[in-house]
Structures are given as C-alpha cells and as structure tokens.
C-alpha cells in the first residue's frame, strides 16, 4: 500500500545500521537496536518539524546520557514547549502530533497512516 504521496507504507524488515545526523536519529538507532525504518523516519520528521517551529533541536542526541533527551523521555515534548515559553504559541493539536511522533518507544510512536488522519492534517485548505 502507498501513501497519498506515493511512499510505500509497509516494509516488513528491520534495520541495524546506524545512519543519520545526531539531532535526527531515533533513540532505537542511537541505542544500536534493530529498528523499523518507517518508525525511525517518523521520529526524524518530528525532530525536523520541532526545529522548524522553534529554530532549535530539543536536544543534541536521543541518548540517555543527554540531559535534554532525558527531560523529553521523562516529561514529553509538550513540557519542552512549556519550559521554553512556547506553550501558548504552538496549538495543543500540533503539540499532540509532535508528542506522538517523538514518542521514545517506537512501538507506541504514531504511524504514517495515523499521521494522515491526525486533526492537524484534516484542517480546511486555502
């Protein structure tokens, strides 16, 4: 099955290569675990989206040794928006999407199919 933009939505395989820039690497890649590349890519897009909104990554690396990552892992990305004084500037709906994209547990992370159905992408178009 393909997404509306033609990207395959099922791969059926796991990866074990460490690839990507530190900011964008999903925790499972950093921890050198086998990972689903689709779920890891959703994490990376979530980080890119966060940077577009704030002009800064939420942490240096998704590693338990990184204090910023530990903060996000414990409190969630919504807490970062609040701590940075952006809670009122970023809609609750958008914060929800990002919190689901940046879920540390890849099995709990939102899927591409769920992203397409998220209220952020269901708003009327101009």
XYZ file of C-alpha atoms in Angstrom:
126
model
C 0.000 0.000 0.000
C 1.237 3.523 -0.737
C 0.573 6.821 0.989
C -1.113 9.691 -0.861
C 2.316 10.912 -1.985
C 3.463 7.523 -3.236
C 5.749 6.453 -0.400
C 5.495 2.752 0.487
C 3.843 2.305 3.882
C 4.941 -1.223 4.690
C 8.451 -2.579 4.586
C 8.353 -5.802 6.572
C 12.003 -5.566 7.565
C 14.158 -4.221 10.363
C 17.437 -2.347 10.032
C 20.504 -2.418 12.202
C 22.697 0.255 10.580
C 23.470 3.463 12.443
C 22.594 6.219 9.996
C 21.662 9.880 10.208
C 22.724 13.064 11.954
C 22.725 13.090 15.751
C 19.790 15.511 16.074
C 17.524 13.388 13.913
C 18.450 9.845 14.965
C 15.662 7.969 16.717
C 16.501 6.546 20.157
C 16.430 2.981 18.863
C 19.129 3.858 16.301
C 21.268 5.628 18.900
C 20.981 2.586 21.177
C 22.077 0.372 18.236
C 18.908 -1.718 18.362
C 17.278 -3.294 15.342
C 14.647 -0.830 14.190
C 11.751 -0.306 11.837
C 12.961 2.389 9.408
C 9.416 3.733 8.995
C 9.070 4.425 12.715
C 12.594 5.862 12.890
C 11.790 8.188 9.975
C 8.685 9.445 11.775
C 10.910 10.381 14.743
C 13.297 12.219 12.390
C 10.477 14.153 10.724
C 9.145 15.046 14.188
C 12.551 16.475 15.131
C 12.716 18.425 11.851
C 9.207 19.765 12.465
C 10.177 20.788 16.014
C 13.230 22.634 14.652
C 11.072 24.425 12.070
C 8.786 25.623 14.871
C 11.461 26.618 17.383
C 14.669 27.158 15.370
C 16.433 24.726 17.699
C 16.521 20.964 18.298
C 15.072 19.789 21.626
C 18.348 18.000 22.494
C 21.705 17.061 20.972
C 21.143 13.300 20.714
C 18.394 10.828 21.685
C 20.695 9.146 24.183
C 20.091 8.606 27.913
C 23.383 10.423 28.596
C 21.948 13.626 27.056
C 20.148 15.728 29.729
C 17.775 17.249 27.162
C 16.764 13.826 25.906
C 16.243 12.559 29.459
C 13.944 15.554 30.040
C 11.888 14.739 26.929
C 11.839 10.999 27.713
C 10.533 11.680 31.219
C 8.189 14.642 30.625
C 7.395 14.609 26.902
C 7.894 17.184 24.175
C 4.934 19.259 25.390
C 6.953 20.034 28.530
C 9.722 21.448 26.326
C 7.287 23.863 24.685
C 6.150 24.976 28.137
C 9.690 25.232 29.555
C 10.797 27.278 26.547
C 7.798 29.624 26.924
C 6.178 28.410 23.698
C 3.210 26.534 25.134
C 0.811 29.312 24.164
C 2.356 29.790 20.707
C 2.020 26.195 19.491
C -1.506 24.778 19.325
C -2.435 21.875 21.568
C -3.301 19.852 18.449
C 0.137 20.417 16.949
C 1.817 19.634 20.276
C -0.170 16.382 20.349
C 1.053 15.378 16.891
C 4.665 16.129 17.793
C 4.406 14.286 21.105
C 3.140 11.222 19.251
C 5.874 11.499 16.595
C 8.540 11.898 19.290
C 7.406 9.009 21.456
C 10.571 7.307 22.736
C 9.087 3.808 22.421
C 8.909 3.085 18.669
C 6.038 0.643 19.196
C 3.995 3.465 20.736
C 5.031 6.046 18.111
C 2.350 7.273 15.740
C 2.284 5.570 12.329
C 2.179 7.298 8.955
C -1.413 6.178 8.497
C -2.326 7.798 11.823
C -0.466 10.988 10.881
C -2.579 11.317 7.726
C -5.690 11.070 9.930
C -4.453 13.444 12.650
C -6.538 16.636 13.099
C -3.530 18.802 12.148
C -3.757 17.400 8.613
C -7.551 17.461 8.484
C -7.953 21.232 8.656
C -9.555 23.072 5.743
C -7.156 24.046 2.982
C -6.904 27.525 1.397
